[in-house]
Amino acid sequence: MVESSWFGDSYSTFFLIGMLFFGSSSVLFVVAIALLKKKYTDDIGPTVVSLNISDDDENLCIKSDFYVLSNFTFLGLDCEMVGVGRGGNLNSLARCSIVTIRDGEIKVVYDKIVKPKRRQQITDYRTKYSGITKEMIESSSSIPFKQCKNEVADILSSYDGKKCVVVGHALKNDWDVLGIRHPKHLVRDTACYREFVHSGRRAQKLRHLVYEHLNLSIQGSASGHCSVEDAASVLLLYKKFQCRWEESLRHPLKRYDLLEDRRLEKMKRKTTIRRDPLEFYIDASNLPIGLRGYQNESDFSDSEGQPWQIISKNVSRIGNSTRLEHYDWIPAFLGIIATPIPNVSKVVVMFDGAKYAENKILRPGTIRSIDKDITLEITENGEESDTRLVKKCSSMSLSQHKTWRSRILSIDEVISLLEETAVDIIDDRTGVIDESKNDELDYYIVVRRIGGGKRAQRNLFRKYNLIRPNEGAVCLCGFTAKLLRRSLQIAKDIKRAGAGGLLQFEQKHRNELNMAVFTNDVLLADRIVKAGGAVLSYWQMQDLKI
């Protein structure tokens, strides 16, 4: 903490001017920024600057309990840039500063002078604006760009064990020179906030916003801008409007904070997940897959070579040309069986017997083991695979004692339920999923269509095999981490399309499920869920690929 006597220091002038022109509620900001800039003009390094906040302004949330989030912290970010390349028109990072507010004080978290990337030559130091000189870049305290990028990324990923909300002005420029990105929902940019952007005008400059709303004068030094000063100013500006700003966004941070609290509590009481074995049934008659590779009866008794394949055909586009690709599902099925979680005991691939009525090798009624725990079933001639699947599902459902009552949810409740589990599995920064965390969702959601809808909504329903009202169904589940991500994407697509009121969402318990059917048959899907099973589309089946 920098201790300084206002009346014994040259900066007492700020105090007197502030009292005369701006009033007591603003002078404290003036003094804080002045002391901060003085410190960082003379010396670059972390410090804490005293910041006494007045409660006179009802919009100022720095001391308000309303935005004390247990799992998030707010950081102000600003970068200074120099020019590289011909004419110095290209930006290169020269200084990066990060500040936060803690206990009514501005704390400088990070502040480093940065050398340009290798093979980059500084052609314009832009000292009038950047405050950067050749001596600063060549000093022993400056660091390589890659080191700065890694250190900043580490800070922004988690500071003091909390996720970071980054506040800045025209942050796109800062992200570009840093070469990193931050989750959009954890970014607050004062250049984009609607109360700061007048209709028909470009975003205002930071110094104008700070002067207008905080009664502070910044960026007036002849030696150039100070990134610490700018980062502190933009954070103070956000804090003043935080309540209104977050209200305009419908308080997403409050919701994320609640989800994180639930996740942490769930981790504390979490024990080893015990699930009943799950059986996957592939309705091959209603999916774009086929059996290929067998030549004679002996192929199915040959334990070596594995001459058969379960093939699907996919058309991929490369430029203006198209290419037909074949995918063998057997390795994917073997992979899901070999994984301890989810506990998939077997995969059954089922065809209609009518398709093989004239086949001399595979006859109706055939039940063969294709590979370990992968079985091929061909129904009897005249027996539809749909009928056999429904009978199987009904018998498995009746054999299980169900104690949990299902309930109907809204689309917002569905998203909240999925996010509560996904927050520990899907990295909201990169979108990368932890594929080791399978089958952690305690429920699955049966989605049925109950209304008509507009054309765009009907296109969405068709995508998920909800073609007509009261026909068909699709389940949102978390059997694998990829399926959980897919389910969350489907739920968000439904909400984005405003189709939540046209669908019914029934929550069921995962522990009371032991059979899942992959099919694109609308009528079969409806019969399966009524019989107590789960049904997933071919589109969801893609998430089983390895």
Coordinates of C-alpha atoms in Angstrom, one line a residue, residues 80-422:
E80 CA -0.2 -0.3 -24.7
M81 CA 1.0 -0.9 -28.2
V82 CA 3.8 0.1 -30.5
G83 CA 3.9 0.1 -34.3
V84 CA 5.8 -2.5 -36.3
G85 CA 6.2 -3.1 -40.0
R86 CA 6.4 -0.6 -42.8
G87 CA 5.2 2.8 -41.5
G88 CA 4.5 1.3 -38.0
N89 CA 0.9 0.6 -39.0
L90 CA 0.7 -2.9 -37.4
N91 CA 0.2 -3.2 -33.6
S92 CA 2.5 -5.0 -31.3
L93 CA 2.1 -5.5 -27.6
A94 CA 4.5 -3.3 -25.5
R95 CA 2.9 -3.2 -22.1
C96 CA 0.1 -5.1 -20.3
S97 CA -1.5 -4.1 -17.1
I98 CA -4.2 -5.9 -15.0
V99 CA -5.8 -4.4 -11.8
T100 CA -8.5 -5.4 -9.4
I101 CA -10.4 -3.8 -6.5
R102 CA -10.1 -5.4 -3.1
D103 CA -11.3 -4.1 0.2
G104 CA -11.8 -0.6 -1.2
E105 CA -8.3 -0.6 -2.7
I106 CA -7.0 -0.7 -6.3
K107 CA -4.5 -3.6 -6.5
V108 CA -2.2 -4.0 -9.5
V109 CA -2.2 -7.7 -10.3
Y110 CA 0.2 -7.5 -13.3
D111 CA 2.2 -4.9 -15.1
K112 CA 5.0 -5.8 -17.5
I113 CA 6.9 -4.2 -20.4
V114 CA 6.9 -6.6 -23.3
K115 CA 9.5 -7.1 -26.0
P116 CA 8.2 -7.5 -29.6
K117 CA 7.9 -11.0 -31.1
R118 CA 10.8 -12.5 -32.9
R119 CA 11.5 -11.0 -36.3
Q120 CA 9.3 -8.0 -35.5
Q121 CA 11.0 -4.6 -35.7
I122 CA 9.5 -1.6 -33.9
T123 CA 9.2 1.3 -36.4
D124 CA 7.1 3.6 -34.3
Y125 CA 7.1 3.7 -30.5
R126 CA 4.0 5.9 -30.4
T127 CA 5.4 7.4 -27.2
K128 CA 2.9 10.3 -27.2
Y129 CA 0.1 7.8 -26.8
S130 CA 1.7 4.6 -25.5
G131 CA 4.1 6.1 -23.1
I132 CA 6.6 3.5 -24.3
T133 CA 10.2 4.4 -25.1
K134 CA 13.1 2.5 -26.6
E135 CA 14.9 2.4 -23.2
M136 CA 11.8 0.7 -21.6
I137 CA 11.7 -2.0 -24.3
E138 CA 15.5 -2.7 -24.0
S139 CA 15.6 -2.6 -20.2
S140 CA 16.4 -5.8 -18.3
S141 CA 13.0 -5.9 -16.7
S142 CA 11.1 -6.3 -20.1
I143 CA 9.9 -9.8 -20.9
P144 CA 9.4 -11.8 -24.1
F145 CA 6.0 -11.7 -25.7
K146 CA 5.4 -15.4 -25.3
Q147 CA 6.1 -15.2 -21.5
C148 CA 3.6 -12.3 -21.2
K149 CA 1.0 -14.2 -23.1
N150 CA 1.3 -17.3 -21.0
E151 CA 1.3 -15.3 -17.7
V152 CA -1.8 -13.2 -18.7
A153 CA -3.6 -16.3 -19.8
D154 CA -2.9 -18.0 -16.5
I155 CA -4.2 -15.0 -14.5
L156 CA -7.4 -14.7 -16.6
S157 CA -8.1 -18.4 -16.3
S158 CA -8.2 -18.2 -12.5
Y159 CA -7.2 -15.5 -10.0
D160 CA -7.3 -16.3 -6.3
G161 CA -9.1 -19.5 -7.2
K162 CA -11.9 -17.7 -8.9
K163 CA -13.0 -17.2 -12.5
C164 CA -12.3 -13.8 -14.0
V165 CA -14.6 -11.2 -15.4
V166 CA -12.4 -9.0 -17.6
V167 CA -13.3 -5.3 -17.9
G168 CA -11.7 -3.1 -20.5
H169 CA -12.3 -0.5 -23.3
A170 CA -12.3 -1.7 -26.9
L171 CA -11.0 -5.1 -25.7
K172 CA -10.9 -6.5 -29.2
N173 CA -7.6 -4.6 -29.8
D174 CA -6.2 -6.0 -26.5
W175 CA -7.2 -9.6 -27.4
D176 CA -5.7 -9.2 -30.9
V177 CA -2.2 -8.1 -29.6
L178 CA -2.2 -10.6 -26.7
G179 CA -3.2 -13.4 -29.0
I180 CA -5.7 -14.8 -26.5
R181 CA -9.5 -15.0 -26.1
H182 CA -11.8 -15.0 -23.1
P183 CA -15.3 -16.4 -22.8
K184 CA -17.7 -13.8 -24.1
H185 CA -20.0 -14.0 -21.1
L186 CA -17.1 -13.1 -18.8
V187 CA -16.2 -9.9 -20.7
R188 CA -17.5 -6.4 -20.1
D189 CA -16.4 -3.8 -22.6
T190 CA -17.2 -0.1 -21.9
A191 CA -16.9 0.6 -25.6
C192 CA -19.9 -1.6 -26.2
Y193 CA -22.2 -0.8 -23.2
R194 CA -25.4 0.8 -24.6
E195 CA -25.4 3.7 -22.1
F196 CA -22.0 4.8 -23.3
V197 CA -22.8 4.5 -27.0
H198 CA -25.0 7.3 -28.4
S199 CA -27.3 6.4 -31.3
G200 CA -25.6 6.9 -34.6
R201 CA -22.2 7.5 -33.1
R202 CA -19.1 5.5 -32.6
A203 CA -18.0 4.4 -29.1
Q204 CA -16.7 7.3 -27.0
K205 CA -13.1 7.5 -26.0
L206 CA -12.2 6.2 -22.6
R207 CA -11.0 9.6 -21.3
H208 CA -14.3 11.2 -22.3
L209 CA -16.3 8.5 -20.5
V210 CA -14.1 8.8 -17.4
Y211 CA -14.4 12.6 -17.3
E212 CA -18.2 12.5 -17.9
H213 CA -19.1 9.8 -15.4
L214 CA -16.3 9.9 -12.8
N215 CA -15.2 13.6 -13.1
L216 CA -11.6 12.4 -13.7
S217 CA -9.0 13.6 -16.1
I218 CA -6.8 10.8 -17.5
Q219 CA -4.4 10.4 -20.4
G220 CA -3.4 14.0 -20.2
S221 CA 0.3 13.4 -19.5
A222 CA 2.9 14.6 -22.0
S223 CA 4.8 11.3 -21.4
G224 CA 1.9 9.3 -22.9
H225 CA -0.9 7.0 -21.6
C226 CA -0.4 4.8 -18.6
S227 CA -2.0 1.3 -19.0
V228 CA -2.4 0.9 -15.2
E229 CA -4.3 4.2 -15.0
D230 CA -6.5 3.2 -17.9
A231 CA -7.2 -0.3 -16.4
A232 CA -8.1 1.2 -13.1
S233 CA -10.3 3.9 -14.6
V234 CA -12.2 1.4 -16.8
L235 CA -12.8 -0.9 -13.8
L236 CA -14.1 2.1 -11.7
L237 CA -16.3 3.1 -14.6
Y238 CA -17.8 -0.5 -14.8
K239 CA -18.2 -0.6 -11.0
K240 CA -20.2 2.6 -11.0
F241 CA -22.7 1.2 -13.5
Q242 CA -22.4 -2.5 -12.5
C243 CA -25.9 -2.9 -11.1
R244 CA -27.6 -1.4 -14.2
W245 CA -25.2 -3.1 -16.6
E246 CA -25.8 -6.6 -15.2
E247 CA -29.5 -6.0 -14.9
S248 CA -29.6 -5.2 -18.7
L249 CA -28.0 -8.6 -19.3
R250 CA -30.4 -10.3 -16.8
H251 CA -27.7 -11.0 -14.3
P252 CA -25.9 -13.9 -16.0
L253 CA -23.1 -13.8 -13.4
K254 CA -25.5 -14.5 -10.6
R255 CA -26.8 -17.5 -12.4
Y256 CA -23.3 -18.8 -13.2
D257 CA -22.2 -18.2 -9.6
L258 CA -25.2 -20.3 -8.3
L259 CA -24.3 -23.1 -10.8
E260 CA -20.7 -23.1 -9.6
D261 CA -21.8 -23.2 -5.9
R262 CA -24.0 -26.2 -6.7
R263 CA -21.2 -27.9 -8.6
L264 CA -18.8 -27.5 -5.7
E265 CA -21.3 -28.7 -3.2
K266 CA -22.0 -31.7 -5.5
M267 CA -18.3 -32.5 -5.6
K268 CA -18.1 -32.4 -1.8
R269 CA -20.9 -35.0 -1.4
K270 CA -20.1 -36.9 -4.5
T271 CA -19.3 -40.6 -4.1
T272 CA -18.5 -43.2 -6.7
I273 CA -21.2 -43.2 -9.3
R274 CA -23.1 -46.5 -9.4
R275 CA -25.3 -47.0 -12.4
D276 CA -27.2 -50.1 -13.6
P277 CA -25.7 -51.6 -16.8
L278 CA -27.0 -49.8 -19.9
E279 CA -27.8 -51.6 -23.2
F280 CA -27.5 -49.7 -26.5
Y281 CA -29.8 -50.8 -29.4
I282 CA -29.1 -49.6 -32.9
D283 CA -32.2 -49.6 -35.1
A284 CA -30.3 -50.2 -38.3
S285 CA -33.4 -50.5 -40.4
N286 CA -34.2 -46.8 -39.7
L287 CA -30.7 -45.5 -39.8
P288 CA -28.3 -44.9 -42.7
I289 CA -26.0 -47.8 -41.8
G290 CA -25.5 -51.3 -43.2
L291 CA -23.6 -54.5 -42.6
R292 CA -20.7 -55.1 -45.0
G293 CA -17.8 -57.4 -45.5
Y294 CA -19.0 -61.0 -44.9
Q295 CA -18.5 -63.5 -47.7
N296 CA -19.7 -66.8 -46.3
E297 CA -21.1 -68.5 -43.2
S298 CA -17.6 -69.2 -41.8
D299 CA -16.9 -65.5 -41.5
F300 CA -19.1 -65.3 -38.4
S301 CA -17.2 -68.1 -36.7
D302 CA -13.7 -66.7 -37.6
S303 CA -12.3 -65.0 -34.5
E304 CA -9.5 -63.4 -36.5
G305 CA -9.5 -60.8 -39.1
Q306 CA -12.9 -59.4 -38.4
P307 CA -14.0 -59.2 -42.1
W308 CA -17.4 -57.5 -41.3
Q309 CA -18.1 -53.9 -40.7
I310 CA -21.1 -51.8 -39.6
I311 CA -20.8 -49.0 -42.2
S312 CA -22.4 -45.5 -42.5
K313 CA -22.0 -43.3 -45.5
N314 CA -21.3 -39.6 -45.0
V315 CA -21.1 -36.9 -47.7
S316 CA -18.4 -34.3 -47.0
R317 CA -17.7 -31.2 -48.9
I318 CA -14.3 -29.9 -49.8
G319 CA -14.6 -26.6 -51.7
N320 CA -16.9 -27.2 -54.6
S321 CA -16.5 -30.9 -54.7
T322 CA -18.1 -33.6 -52.6
R323 CA -16.7 -36.8 -51.3
L324 CA -18.4 -40.0 -50.0
E325 CA -16.8 -41.3 -46.8
H326 CA -17.5 -44.6 -45.1
Y327 CA -17.3 -44.9 -41.3
D328 CA -17.0 -48.2 -39.5
W329 CA -18.9 -48.2 -36.2
I330 CA -17.5 -51.3 -34.6
P331 CA -14.4 -49.5 -33.1
A332 CA -16.7 -46.9 -31.7
F333 CA -19.0 -49.5 -30.1
L334 CA -16.0 -51.4 -28.7
G335 CA -14.7 -48.2 -27.3
I336 CA -17.9 -47.3 -25.5
I337 CA -18.1 -50.9 -24.1
A338 CA -14.5 -50.8 -22.9
T339 CA -15.0 -47.6 -21.0
P340 CA -16.0 -48.2 -17.3
I341 CA -18.3 -45.2 -17.3
P342 CA -20.9 -45.3 -18.8
N343 CA -21.5 -49.0 -17.9
V344 CA -22.7 -50.2 -21.3
S345 CA -23.0 -53.9 -21.1
K346 CA -23.7 -54.6 -24.8
V347 CA -24.5 -53.1 -28.1
V348 CA -27.2 -54.7 -30.3
V349 CA -27.5 -53.9 -34.0
M350 CA -30.9 -54.9 -35.2
F351 CA -32.3 -55.3 -38.8
D352 CA -35.7 -56.3 -40.1
G353 CA -35.9 -59.9 -41.2
A354 CA -37.8 -58.9 -44.4
K355 CA -34.5 -57.3 -45.7
Y356 CA -32.7 -60.7 -45.5
A357 CA -35.6 -63.0 -46.7
E358 CA -33.6 -63.9 -49.8
N359 CA -30.1 -63.9 -48.2
K360 CA -28.5 -67.3 -48.1
I361 CA -25.9 -66.4 -45.5
L362 CA -27.8 -64.1 -43.0
R363 CA -31.3 -65.4 -42.6
P364 CA -34.3 -64.0 -40.7
G365 CA -34.0 -65.0 -37.0
T366 CA -30.2 -64.8 -37.0
I367 CA -28.5 -63.7 -33.7
R368 CA -24.8 -63.6 -34.1
S369 CA -21.9 -62.1 -32.1
I370 CA -20.0 -59.7 -34.3
D371 CA -17.4 -58.9 -31.7
K372 CA -17.1 -58.9 -27.9
D373 CA -20.4 -57.7 -26.5
I374 CA -21.6 -56.5 -30.0
T375 CA -24.5 -58.6 -31.3
L376 CA -26.2 -58.7 -34.7
E377 CA -29.9 -59.5 -34.5
I378 CA -32.1 -60.1 -37.6
T379 CA -35.8 -60.4 -36.7
E380 CA -38.0 -63.2 -37.9
N381 CA -39.5 -62.8 -41.4
G382 CA -42.7 -60.8 -41.0
E383 CA -41.6 -59.4 -37.6
E384 CA -40.6 -55.7 -37.6
S385 CA -37.6 -54.6 -35.7
D386 CA -39.7 -51.9 -34.1
T387 CA -42.0 -54.4 -32.5
R388 CA -39.1 -56.4 -31.0
L389 CA -37.4 -53.3 -29.7
V390 CA -40.6 -52.1 -27.9
K391 CA -41.1 -55.6 -26.4
K392 CA -37.6 -55.7 -25.2
C393 CA -37.9 -52.2 -23.7
S394 CA -41.1 -53.0 -22.0
S395 CA -39.8 -56.2 -20.4
M396 CA -36.6 -54.4 -19.1
S397 CA -38.7 -51.6 -17.7
L398 CA -41.1 -53.9 -15.9
S399 CA -38.2 -55.8 -14.3
Q400 CA -37.0 -52.7 -12.6
H401 CA -38.5 -51.2 -9.5
K402 CA -39.1 -47.5 -10.2
T403 CA -39.3 -45.2 -7.2
W404 CA -38.6 -41.7 -8.7
R405 CA -41.6 -39.7 -10.1
S406 CA -40.9 -37.8 -13.3
R407 CA -41.8 -34.1 -13.5
I408 CA -42.3 -31.5 -16.2
L409 CA -39.7 -28.8 -16.6
S410 CA -39.5 -25.5 -18.5
I411 CA -36.7 -24.9 -21.1
D412 CA -34.9 -22.6 -18.6
E413 CA -34.9 -25.4 -16.0
V414 CA -33.6 -27.9 -18.5
I415 CA -30.7 -25.6 -19.4
S416 CA -29.9 -25.0 -15.8
L417 CA -30.0 -28.7 -15.0
L418 CA -27.6 -29.5 -17.8
E419 CA -25.3 -26.6 -17.1
E420 CA -25.1 -27.6 -13.4
T421 CA -23.3 -30.8 -14.5
A422 CA -21.6 -29.4 -17.7

